[in-house]
Amino acid sequence: MLELDQVRAGYGAINVLWDVSLKAEAGKLTTIIGPNGAGKTTLLRAIMGLVPVTAGEIRLNGERLNGTPTWEMADHGIAMIPEGRMVFRDMSVEENLIMGAFHKSHRQHVKRRLEEAYEMFPRLRERRTQLAGSLSGGEAQMLAMARGLMSDPRLLIIDEPSLGLAPLIVNELFEILERLKAGGRTIVLVEQNTERAVAVADHVYLMQSGRVALSQSASEVQLQHLHDLYFAR
Ligand code: ATP
């Protein structure tokens, strides 16, 4: 469904991604792991049109995506949940969710989508009227995820959702990823929690210094080998 073919991208004169090729199959969860600075976030930003692609092609269902402005990504069924749980702190939980359905075509479905969000994240229903700024880290991450789902994306791109969360919350988060996957959504997940990411994934890419160092189906991955590659510099 989503394909990157020999993609180069970076920041001005600094190139970060070197001929990156990867595929995220429809209905599957593809995880991208790798050490700090490997270029994982830059890769997601390149897909979203937030970083210019200087060579290669990004395709969605066979159609070229390069050069598509970020604000049109929702029209293509893509939503990104960025790192850092960016929620509107001075708005209530429900207002944050409604912001996720900003697109005209999504507005008529707001009520149904809100109900679906509250079903998947019951804690958010309890905290519906509370200011997002008063949520715990785990709740804010759930809110960021739920908001991303309000546009009912076919492709969901999630950047480091478990970063800095307590182990119990991380468990909850991975259960939600399992459920999203079971619901048939295509997911691209960047994670630093390698073991959990591999356990939930269908396919695994390891990035090193802006390149793909390993591409394997999750069932073939040997964690020890992955760790050795991960820490090889
Ligand atoms: P992390 O796990 O730390 O988020 P990452 O794999 O997501 O790492 P990136 O954030 O994509 O890595 O960074 C890749 C490289 O790009 C790093 O060398 C970083 O310093 C550089 N970089 C990131 N953002 C910028 C920027 N805005 N301007 C210039 N260089 C940047």
PDB file of C-alpha atoms and ligand atoms in Angstrom:
ATOM      1  CA  MET A   1       0.000   0.000   0.000  1.00  0.00           C
ATOM      2  CA  LEU A   2       2.684   2.514   1.048  1.00  0.00           C
ATOM      3  CA  GLU A   3       5.974   2.189  -0.774  1.00  0.00           C
ATOM      4  CA  LEU A   4       9.216   4.077  -0.547  1.00  0.00           C
ATOM      5  CA  ASP A   5      11.576   3.587  -3.423  1.00  0.00           C
ATOM      6  CA  GLN A   6      15.181   4.769  -3.057  1.00  0.00           C
ATOM      7  CA  VAL A   7      14.149   7.827  -1.060  1.00  0.00           C
ATOM      8  CA  ARG A   8      16.602  10.542  -0.099  1.00  0.00           C
ATOM      9  CA  ALA A   9      15.562  13.328   2.209  1.00  0.00           C
ATOM     10  CA  GLY A  10      17.059  15.696   4.730  1.00  0.00           C
ATOM     11  CA  TYR A  11      17.245  19.196   6.057  1.00  0.00           C
ATOM     12  CA  GLY A  12      18.674  21.679   3.558  1.00  0.00           C
ATOM     13  CA  ALA A  13      22.270  20.744   2.859  1.00  0.00           C
ATOM     14  CA  ILE A  14      22.172  17.906   5.408  1.00  0.00           C
ATOM     15  CA  ASN A  15      21.027  14.650   3.876  1.00  0.00           C
ATOM     16  CA  VAL A  16      19.609  12.163   6.385  1.00  0.00           C
ATOM     17  CA  LEU A  17      17.904   9.364   4.420  1.00  0.00           C
ATOM     18  CA  TRP A  18      20.037   7.494   1.914  1.00  0.00           C
ATOM     19  CA  ASP A  19      18.126   5.500  -0.714  1.00  0.00           C
ATOM     20  CA  VAL A  20      15.574   4.135   1.682  1.00  0.00           C
ATOM     21  CA  SER A  21      13.223   1.532   0.200  1.00  0.00           C
ATOM     22  CA  LEU A  22      10.439  -0.016   2.200  1.00  0.00           C
ATOM     23  CA  LYS A  23       6.875  -1.235   1.973  1.00  0.00           C
ATOM     24  CA  ALA A  24       3.993  -1.096   4.395  1.00  0.00           C
ATOM     25  CA  GLU A  25       1.425  -3.644   3.263  1.00  0.00           C
ATOM     26  CA  ALA A  26      -2.278  -2.883   3.570  1.00  0.00           C
ATOM     27  CA  GLY A  27      -3.823  -4.115   6.809  1.00  0.00           C
ATOM     28  CA  LYS A  28      -0.443  -4.949   8.305  1.00  0.00           C
ATOM     29  CA  LEU A  29       1.665  -3.378  11.006  1.00  0.00           C
ATOM     30  CA  THR A  30       5.118  -2.384   9.853  1.00  0.00           C
ATOM     31  CA  THR A  31       7.560  -1.258  12.488  1.00  0.00           C
ATOM     32  CA  ILE A  32      10.657   0.844  12.015  1.00  0.00           C
ATOM     33  CA  ILE A  33      13.216   0.567  14.755  1.00  0.00           C
ATOM     34  CA  GLY A  34      16.739   1.866  15.134  1.00  0.00           C
ATOM     35  CA  PRO A  35      18.990   3.856  17.453  1.00  0.00           C
ATOM     36  CA  ASN A  36      18.680   7.573  18.140  1.00  0.00           C
ATOM     37  CA  GLY A  37      19.493   9.640  15.102  1.00  0.00           C
ATOM     38  CA  ALA A  38      19.022   6.767  12.623  1.00  0.00           C
ATOM     39  CA  GLY A  39      16.484   8.844  10.714  1.00  0.00           C
ATOM     40  CA  LYS A  40      13.203   7.219  11.762  1.00  0.00           C
ATOM     41  CA  THR A  41      11.368  10.470  12.473  1.00  0.00           C
ATOM     42  CA  THR A  42      12.819  12.035   9.336  1.00  0.00           C
ATOM     43  CA  LEU A  43      11.412   9.102   7.374  1.00  0.00           C
ATOM     44  CA  LEU A  44       7.927   9.654   8.782  1.00  0.00           C
ATOM     45  CA  ARG A  45       8.226  13.377   8.146  1.00  0.00           C
ATOM     46  CA  ALA A  46       9.268  12.719   4.546  1.00  0.00           C
ATOM     47  CA  ILE A  47       6.154  10.563   4.025  1.00  0.00           C
ATOM     48  CA  MET A  48       3.996  13.354   5.452  1.00  0.00           C
ATOM     49  CA  GLY A  49       5.582  15.998   3.220  1.00  0.00           C
ATOM     50  CA  LEU A  50       7.178  17.776   6.182  1.00  0.00           C
ATOM     51  CA  VAL A  51      10.711  17.168   4.916  1.00  0.00           C
ATOM     52  CA  PRO A  52      11.549  17.542   1.220  1.00  0.00           C
ATOM     53  CA  VAL A  53      12.272  14.353  -0.711  1.00  0.00           C
ATOM     54  CA  THR A  54      15.243  15.040  -2.979  1.00  0.00           C
ATOM     55  CA  ALA A  55      15.367  11.687  -4.794  1.00  0.00           C
ATOM     56  CA  GLY A  56      13.297   8.549  -5.134  1.00  0.00           C
ATOM     57  CA  GLU A  57       9.574   8.075  -4.905  1.00  0.00           C
ATOM     58  CA  ILE A  58       6.922   7.614  -2.251  1.00  0.00           C
ATOM     59  CA  ARG A  59       3.786   5.868  -3.505  1.00  0.00           C
ATOM     60  CA  LEU A  60       0.441   5.234  -1.924  1.00  0.00           C
ATOM     61  CA  ASN A  61      -1.545   2.508  -3.665  1.00  0.00           C
ATOM     62  CA  GLY A  62       0.692   2.982  -6.682  1.00  0.00           C
ATOM     63  CA  GLU A  63       0.195   6.753  -6.854  1.00  0.00           C
ATOM     64  CA  ARG A  64       3.051   9.154  -6.383  1.00  0.00           C
ATOM     65  CA  LEU A  65       2.834  10.964  -3.057  1.00  0.00           C
ATOM     66  CA  ASN A  66       6.003  13.115  -3.274  1.00  0.00           C
ATOM     67  CA  GLY A  67       5.233  16.807  -3.209  1.00  0.00           C
ATOM     68  CA  THR A  68       1.730  16.349  -1.767  1.00  0.00           C
ATOM     69  CA  PRO A  69       1.244  19.065   0.838  1.00  0.00           C
ATOM     70  CA  THR A  70       0.909  17.862   4.412  1.00  0.00           C
ATOM     71  CA  TRP A  71      -2.597  19.285   4.774  1.00  0.00           C
ATOM     72  CA  GLU A  72      -3.813  17.058   1.935  1.00  0.00           C
ATOM     73  CA  MET A  73      -2.642  13.856   3.634  1.00  0.00           C
ATOM     74  CA  ALA A  74      -5.995  13.402   5.394  1.00  0.00           C
ATOM     75  CA  ASP A  75      -7.671  13.355   1.950  1.00  0.00           C
ATOM     76  CA  HIS A  76      -5.433  10.431   1.079  1.00  0.00           C
ATOM     77  CA  GLY A  77      -6.479   8.578   4.231  1.00  0.00           C
ATOM     78  CA  ILE A  78      -3.236   9.186   6.103  1.00  0.00           C
ATOM     79  CA  ALA A  79      -2.918  10.368   9.693  1.00  0.00           C
ATOM     80  CA  MET A  80       0.230  10.844  11.716  1.00  0.00           C
ATOM     81  CA  ILE A  81       0.481  10.756  15.480  1.00  0.00           C
ATOM     82  CA  PRO A  82       3.716  12.601  16.157  1.00  0.00           C
ATOM     83  CA  GLU A  83       6.173  11.983  18.928  1.00  0.00           C
ATOM     84  CA  GLY A  84       5.650  13.941  22.127  1.00  0.00           C
ATOM     85  CA  ARG A  85       1.873  13.587  22.592  1.00  0.00           C
ATOM     86  CA  MET A  86       1.048  16.981  21.230  1.00  0.00           C
ATOM     87  CA  VAL A  87      -2.400  17.718  22.492  1.00  0.00           C
ATOM     88  CA  PHE A  88      -4.106  21.102  22.794  1.00  0.00           C
ATOM     89  CA  ARG A  89      -3.557  21.563  26.508  1.00  0.00           C
ATOM     90  CA  ASP A  90      -6.113  24.340  26.996  1.00  0.00           C
ATOM     91  CA  MET A  91      -8.902  22.405  25.328  1.00  0.00           C
ATOM     92  CA  SER A  92     -10.974  19.624  26.818  1.00  0.00           C
ATOM     93  CA  VAL A  93     -10.424  16.016  25.870  1.00  0.00           C
ATOM     94  CA  GLU A  94     -13.538  16.050  23.696  1.00  0.00           C
ATOM     95  CA  GLU A  95     -12.563  19.294  21.974  1.00  0.00           C
ATOM     96  CA  ASN A  96      -9.190  17.744  21.166  1.00  0.00           C
ATOM     97  CA  LEU A  97     -10.946  14.777  19.602  1.00  0.00           C
ATOM     98  CA  ILE A  98     -13.226  16.987  17.541  1.00  0.00           C
ATOM     99  CA  MET A  99     -10.125  18.808  16.225  1.00  0.00           C
ATOM    100  CA  GLY A 100      -9.051  15.476  14.743  1.00  0.00           C
ATOM    101  CA  ALA A 101     -12.076  15.535  12.468  1.00  0.00           C
ATOM    102  CA  PHE A 102     -11.236  18.959  11.061  1.00  0.00           C
ATOM    103  CA  HIS A 103     -11.797  17.970   7.469  1.00  0.00           C
ATOM    104  CA  LYS A 104     -15.194  18.828   5.928  1.00  0.00           C
ATOM    105  CA  SER A 105     -15.834  15.240   4.889  1.00  0.00           C
ATOM    106  CA  HIS A 106     -15.207  14.016   8.416  1.00  0.00           C
ATOM    107  CA  ARG A 107     -17.485  16.438  10.241  1.00  0.00           C
ATOM    108  CA  GLN A 108     -20.729  14.618   9.554  1.00  0.00           C
ATOM    109  CA  HIS A 109     -19.261  11.533  11.218  1.00  0.00           C
ATOM    110  CA  VAL A 110     -18.016  13.266  14.355  1.00  0.00           C
ATOM    111  CA  LYS A 111     -20.625  11.763  16.689  1.00  0.00           C
ATOM    112  CA  ARG A 112     -20.048   8.209  15.525  1.00  0.00           C
ATOM    113  CA  ARG A 113     -16.275   8.630  15.599  1.00  0.00           C
ATOM    114  CA  LEU A 114     -16.401  10.095  19.101  1.00  0.00           C
ATOM    115  CA  GLU A 115     -18.373   7.068  20.239  1.00  0.00           C
ATOM    116  CA  GLU A 116     -15.815   4.737  18.614  1.00  0.00           C
ATOM    117  CA  ALA A 117     -12.967   6.653  20.271  1.00  0.00           C
ATOM    118  CA  TYR A 118     -14.602   6.391  23.687  1.00  0.00           C
ATOM    119  CA  GLU A 119     -15.215   2.701  23.163  1.00  0.00           C
ATOM    120  CA  MET A 120     -11.561   2.093  22.412  1.00  0.00           C
ATOM    121  CA  PHE A 121     -10.311   4.492  25.101  1.00  0.00           C
ATOM    122  CA  PRO A 122     -12.823   4.359  28.009  1.00  0.00           C
ATOM    123  CA  ARG A 123     -10.572   6.560  30.161  1.00  0.00           C
ATOM    124  CA  LEU A 124     -11.061   9.388  27.675  1.00  0.00           C
ATOM    125  CA  ARG A 125     -14.825   9.160  28.091  1.00  0.00           C
ATOM    126  CA  GLU A 126     -14.401   9.536  31.845  1.00  0.00           C
ATOM    127  CA  ARG A 127     -12.198  12.571  31.263  1.00  0.00           C
ATOM    128  CA  ARG A 128     -14.252  14.006  28.419  1.00  0.00           C
ATOM    129  CA  THR A 129     -14.642  17.488  29.894  1.00  0.00           C
ATOM    130  CA  GLN A 130     -11.240  17.687  31.558  1.00  0.00           C
ATOM    131  CA  LEU A 131      -8.532  19.934  30.103  1.00  0.00           C
ATOM    132  CA  ALA A 132      -6.042  17.935  28.070  1.00  0.00           C
ATOM    133  CA  GLY A 133      -3.208  19.715  29.892  1.00  0.00           C
ATOM    134  CA  SER A 134      -4.208  17.987  33.120  1.00  0.00           C
ATOM    135  CA  LEU A 135      -3.935  14.435  31.728  1.00  0.00           C
ATOM    136  CA  SER A 136      -1.170  12.024  32.693  1.00  0.00           C
ATOM    137  CA  GLY A 137       1.441  11.127  30.064  1.00  0.00           C
ATOM    138  CA  GLY A 138      -0.322   7.864  29.271  1.00  0.00           C
ATOM    139  CA  GLU A 139      -3.713   9.513  28.937  1.00  0.00           C
ATOM    140  CA  ALA A 140      -2.271  12.237  26.707  1.00  0.00           C
ATOM    141  CA  GLN A 141      -0.778   9.553  24.451  1.00  0.00           C
ATOM    142  CA  MET A 142      -4.165   7.806  24.268  1.00  0.00           C
ATOM    143  CA  LEU A 143      -5.758  11.146  23.411  1.00  0.00           C
ATOM    144  CA  ALA A 144      -3.200  11.794  20.659  1.00  0.00           C
ATOM    145  CA  MET A 145      -3.939   8.328  19.240  1.00  0.00           C
ATOM    146  CA  ALA A 146      -7.703   8.746  19.491  1.00  0.00           C
ATOM    147  CA  ARG A 147      -7.486  12.156  17.822  1.00  0.00           C
ATOM    148  CA  GLY A 148      -5.485  10.641  14.975  1.00  0.00           C
ATOM    149  CA  LEU A 149      -8.232   8.072  14.488  1.00  0.00           C
ATOM    150  CA  MET A 150     -10.989  10.688  14.215  1.00  0.00           C
ATOM    151  CA  SER A 151     -10.346  11.047  10.476  1.00  0.00           C
ATOM    152  CA  ASP A 152     -10.740   7.256  10.138  1.00  0.00           C
ATOM    153  CA  PRO A 153      -7.391   6.934   8.322  1.00  0.00           C
ATOM    154  CA  ARG A 154      -6.538   3.870   6.289  1.00  0.00           C
ATOM    155  CA  LEU A 155      -2.879   4.486   7.047  1.00  0.00           C
ATOM    156  CA  LEU A 156      -1.890   5.404  10.564  1.00  0.00           C
ATOM    157  CA  ILE A 157       1.669   6.563  11.197  1.00  0.00           C
ATOM    158  CA  ILE A 158       2.727   6.554  14.838  1.00  0.00           C
ATOM    159  CA  ASP A 159       6.022   7.948  16.143  1.00  0.00           C
ATOM    160  CA  GLU A 160       7.431   6.528  19.401  1.00  0.00           C
ATOM    161  CA  PRO A 161       4.156   6.218  21.309  1.00  0.00           C
ATOM    162  CA  SER A 162       5.603   4.406  24.326  1.00  0.00           C
ATOM    163  CA  LEU A 163       8.430   6.860  24.978  1.00  0.00           C
ATOM    164  CA  GLY A 164       8.586   7.804  28.655  1.00  0.00           C
ATOM    165  CA  LEU A 165       5.469   5.886  29.692  1.00  0.00           C
ATOM    166  CA  ALA A 166       5.171   3.602  32.735  1.00  0.00           C
ATOM    167  CA  PRO A 167       5.254  -0.158  31.985  1.00  0.00           C
ATOM    168  CA  LEU A 168       1.553  -0.701  32.755  1.00  0.00           C
ATOM    169  CA  ILE A 169       0.557   2.053  30.357  1.00  0.00           C
ATOM    170  CA  VAL A 170       2.918   0.640  27.745  1.00  0.00           C
ATOM    171  CA  ASN A 171       1.036  -2.663  28.046  1.00  0.00           C
ATOM    172  CA  GLU A 172      -2.246  -0.865  27.471  1.00  0.00           C
ATOM    173  CA  LEU A 173      -0.807   0.960  24.500  1.00  0.00           C
ATOM    174  CA  PHE A 174       0.365  -2.211  22.809  1.00  0.00           C
ATOM    175  CA  GLU A 175      -3.030  -3.825  23.417  1.00  0.00           C
ATOM    176  CA  ILE A 176      -4.578  -0.906  21.590  1.00  0.00           C
ATOM    177  CA  LEU A 177      -2.122  -1.334  18.716  1.00  0.00           C
ATOM    178  CA  GLU A 178      -3.163  -5.013  18.533  1.00  0.00           C
ATOM    179  CA  ARG A 179      -6.801  -3.983  18.350  1.00  0.00           C
ATOM    180  CA  LEU A 180      -6.145  -1.381  15.665  1.00  0.00           C
ATOM    181  CA  LYS A 181      -4.287  -3.981  13.678  1.00  0.00           C
ATOM    182  CA  ALA A 182      -7.104  -6.500  14.119  1.00  0.00           C
ATOM    183  CA  GLY A 183      -9.459  -3.813  12.808  1.00  0.00           C
ATOM    184  CA  GLY A 184      -7.631  -3.975   9.472  1.00  0.00           C
ATOM    185  CA  ARG A 185      -5.858  -0.644   9.572  1.00  0.00           C
ATOM    186  CA  THR A 186      -2.477  -0.199   7.943  1.00  0.00           C
ATOM    187  CA  ILE A 187      -0.011   0.940  10.578  1.00  0.00           C
ATOM    188  CA  VAL A 188       3.541   2.244  10.416  1.00  0.00           C
ATOM    189  CA  LEU A 189       5.029   2.312  13.893  1.00  0.00           C
ATOM    190  CA  VAL A 190       8.332   3.833  14.940  1.00  0.00           C
ATOM    191  CA  GLU A 191       9.369   2.452  18.309  1.00  0.00           C
ATOM    192  CA  GLN A 192      12.347   2.338  20.641  1.00  0.00           C
ATOM    193  CA  ASN A 193      10.842  -0.604  22.529  1.00  0.00           C
ATOM    194  CA  THR A 194      12.254  -3.156  20.108  1.00  0.00           C
ATOM    195  CA  GLU A 195      10.875  -6.326  21.662  1.00  0.00           C
ATOM    196  CA  ARG A 196       7.347  -5.031  21.971  1.00  0.00           C
ATOM    197  CA  ALA A 197       7.451  -3.563  18.490  1.00  0.00           C
ATOM    198  CA  VAL A 198       8.610  -6.846  16.958  1.00  0.00           C
ATOM    199  CA  ALA A 199       5.955  -8.751  18.918  1.00  0.00           C
ATOM    200  CA  VAL A 200       3.115  -6.633  17.525  1.00  0.00           C
ATOM    201  CA  ALA A 201       4.524  -6.217  13.995  1.00  0.00           C
ATOM    202  CA  ASP A 202       4.092  -8.149  10.767  1.00  0.00           C
ATOM    203  CA  HIS A 203       7.221  -6.698   9.238  1.00  0.00           C
ATOM    204  CA  VAL A 204      10.315  -5.110  10.765  1.00  0.00           C
ATOM    205  CA  TYR A 205      12.746  -2.584   9.346  1.00  0.00           C
ATOM    206  CA  LEU A 206      15.892  -1.647  11.207  1.00  0.00           C
ATOM    207  CA  MET A 207      17.429   1.706  10.316  1.00  0.00           C
ATOM    208  CA  GLN A 208      21.046   2.645  10.839  1.00  0.00           C
ATOM    209  CA  SER A 209      22.586   5.993   9.863  1.00  0.00           C
ATOM    210  CA  GLY A 210      19.788   6.862   7.454  1.00  0.00           C
ATOM    211  CA  ARG A 211      19.777   3.491   5.707  1.00  0.00           C
ATOM    212  CA  VAL A 212      17.729   0.317   5.962  1.00  0.00           C
ATOM    213  CA  ALA A 213      20.007  -2.172   7.702  1.00  0.00           C
ATOM    214  CA  LEU A 214      17.500  -5.020   7.920  1.00  0.00           C
ATOM    215  CA  SER A 215      14.111  -5.881   6.466  1.00  0.00           C
ATOM    216  CA  GLN A 216      12.457  -9.025   7.760  1.00  0.00           C
ATOM    217  CA  SER A 217       9.050 -10.447   8.453  1.00  0.00           C
ATOM    218  CA  ALA A 218       8.471 -10.276  12.211  1.00  0.00           C
ATOM    219  CA  SER A 219       8.191 -14.054  12.490  1.00  0.00           C
ATOM    220  CA  GLU A 220      11.732 -14.439  11.091  1.00  0.00           C
ATOM    221  CA  VAL A 221      13.336 -11.867  13.370  1.00  0.00           C
ATOM    222  CA  GLN A 222      15.878 -13.147  15.855  1.00  0.00           C
ATOM    223  CA  LEU A 223      16.070 -10.632  18.646  1.00  0.00           C
ATOM    224  CA  GLN A 224      19.733 -11.287  19.400  1.00  0.00           C
ATOM    225  CA  HIS A 225      20.709 -10.670  15.785  1.00  0.00           C
ATOM    226  CA  LEU A 226      18.572  -7.543  15.782  1.00  0.00           C
ATOM    227  CA  HIS A 227      20.272  -6.251  18.931  1.00  0.00           C
ATOM    228  CA  ASP A 228      23.719  -6.910  17.462  1.00  0.00           C
ATOM    229  CA  LEU A 229      22.832  -4.937  14.342  1.00  0.00           C
ATOM    230  CA  TYR A 230      21.121  -2.241  16.410  1.00  0.00           C
ATOM    231  CA  PHE A 231      24.241  -1.482  18.383  1.00  0.00           C
ATOM    232  CA  ALA A 232      26.686  -1.907  15.485  1.00  0.00           C
ATOM    233  CA  ARG A 233      28.026   1.454  14.401  1.00  0.00           C
TER     234      ARG A 233
HETATM  235  P1  ATP B   1      15.281   9.608  17.671  1.00  0.00           P
HETATM  236  O1  ATP B   1      15.003   8.217  18.100  1.00  0.00           O
HETATM  237  O2  ATP B   1      16.309  10.297  18.503  1.00  0.00           O
HETATM  238  O3  ATP B   1      14.055  10.438  17.450  1.00  0.00           O
HETATM  239  P2  ATP B   1      15.469   9.238  14.810  1.00  0.00           P
HETATM  240  O4  ATP B   1      15.905   7.917  14.313  1.00  0.00           O
HETATM  241  O5  ATP B   1      14.029   9.556  14.755  1.00  0.00           O
HETATM  242  O6  ATP B   1      16.034   9.444  16.263  1.00  0.00           O
HETATM  243  P3  ATP B   1      15.834  11.667  13.359  1.00  0.00           P
HETATM  244  O7  ATP B   1      15.144  12.493  14.394  1.00  0.00           O
HETATM  245  O8  ATP B   1      15.130  11.395  12.093  1.00  0.00           O
HETATM  246  O9  ATP B   1      16.294  10.297  13.982  1.00  0.00           O
HETATM  247  O10 ATP B   1      17.232  12.351  13.066  1.00  0.00           O
HETATM  248  C1  ATP B   1      18.120  11.877  12.079  1.00  0.00           C
HETATM  249  C2  ATP B   1      19.250  12.876  11.871  1.00  0.00           C
HETATM  250  O11 ATP B   1      18.711  14.095  11.358  1.00  0.00           O
HETATM  251  C3  ATP B   1      20.004  13.219  13.130  1.00  0.00           C
HETATM  252  O12 ATP B   1      21.368  13.275  12.832  1.00  0.00           O
HETATM  253  C4  ATP B   1      19.495  14.584  13.490  1.00  0.00           C
HETATM  254  O13 ATP B   1      20.471  15.361  14.129  1.00  0.00           O
HETATM  255  C5  ATP B   1      19.139  15.185  12.138  1.00  0.00           C
HETATM  256  N1  ATP B   1      18.040  16.151  12.241  1.00  0.00           N
HETATM  257  C6  ATP B   1      16.820  15.921  12.775  1.00  0.00           C
HETATM  258  N2  ATP B   1      16.035  17.020  12.704  1.00  0.00           N
HETATM  259  C7  ATP B   1      16.796  17.969  12.093  1.00  0.00           C
HETATM  260  C8  ATP B   1      16.571  19.336  11.716  1.00  0.00           C
HETATM  261  N3  ATP B   1      15.389  19.941  11.929  1.00  0.00           N
HETATM  262  N4  ATP B   1      17.597  19.987  11.111  1.00  0.00           N
HETATM  263  C9  ATP B   1      18.775  19.385  10.865  1.00  0.00           C
HETATM  264  N5  ATP B   1      19.056  18.116  11.193  1.00  0.00           N
HETATM  265  C10 ATP B   1      18.087  17.405  11.797  1.00  0.00           C
END
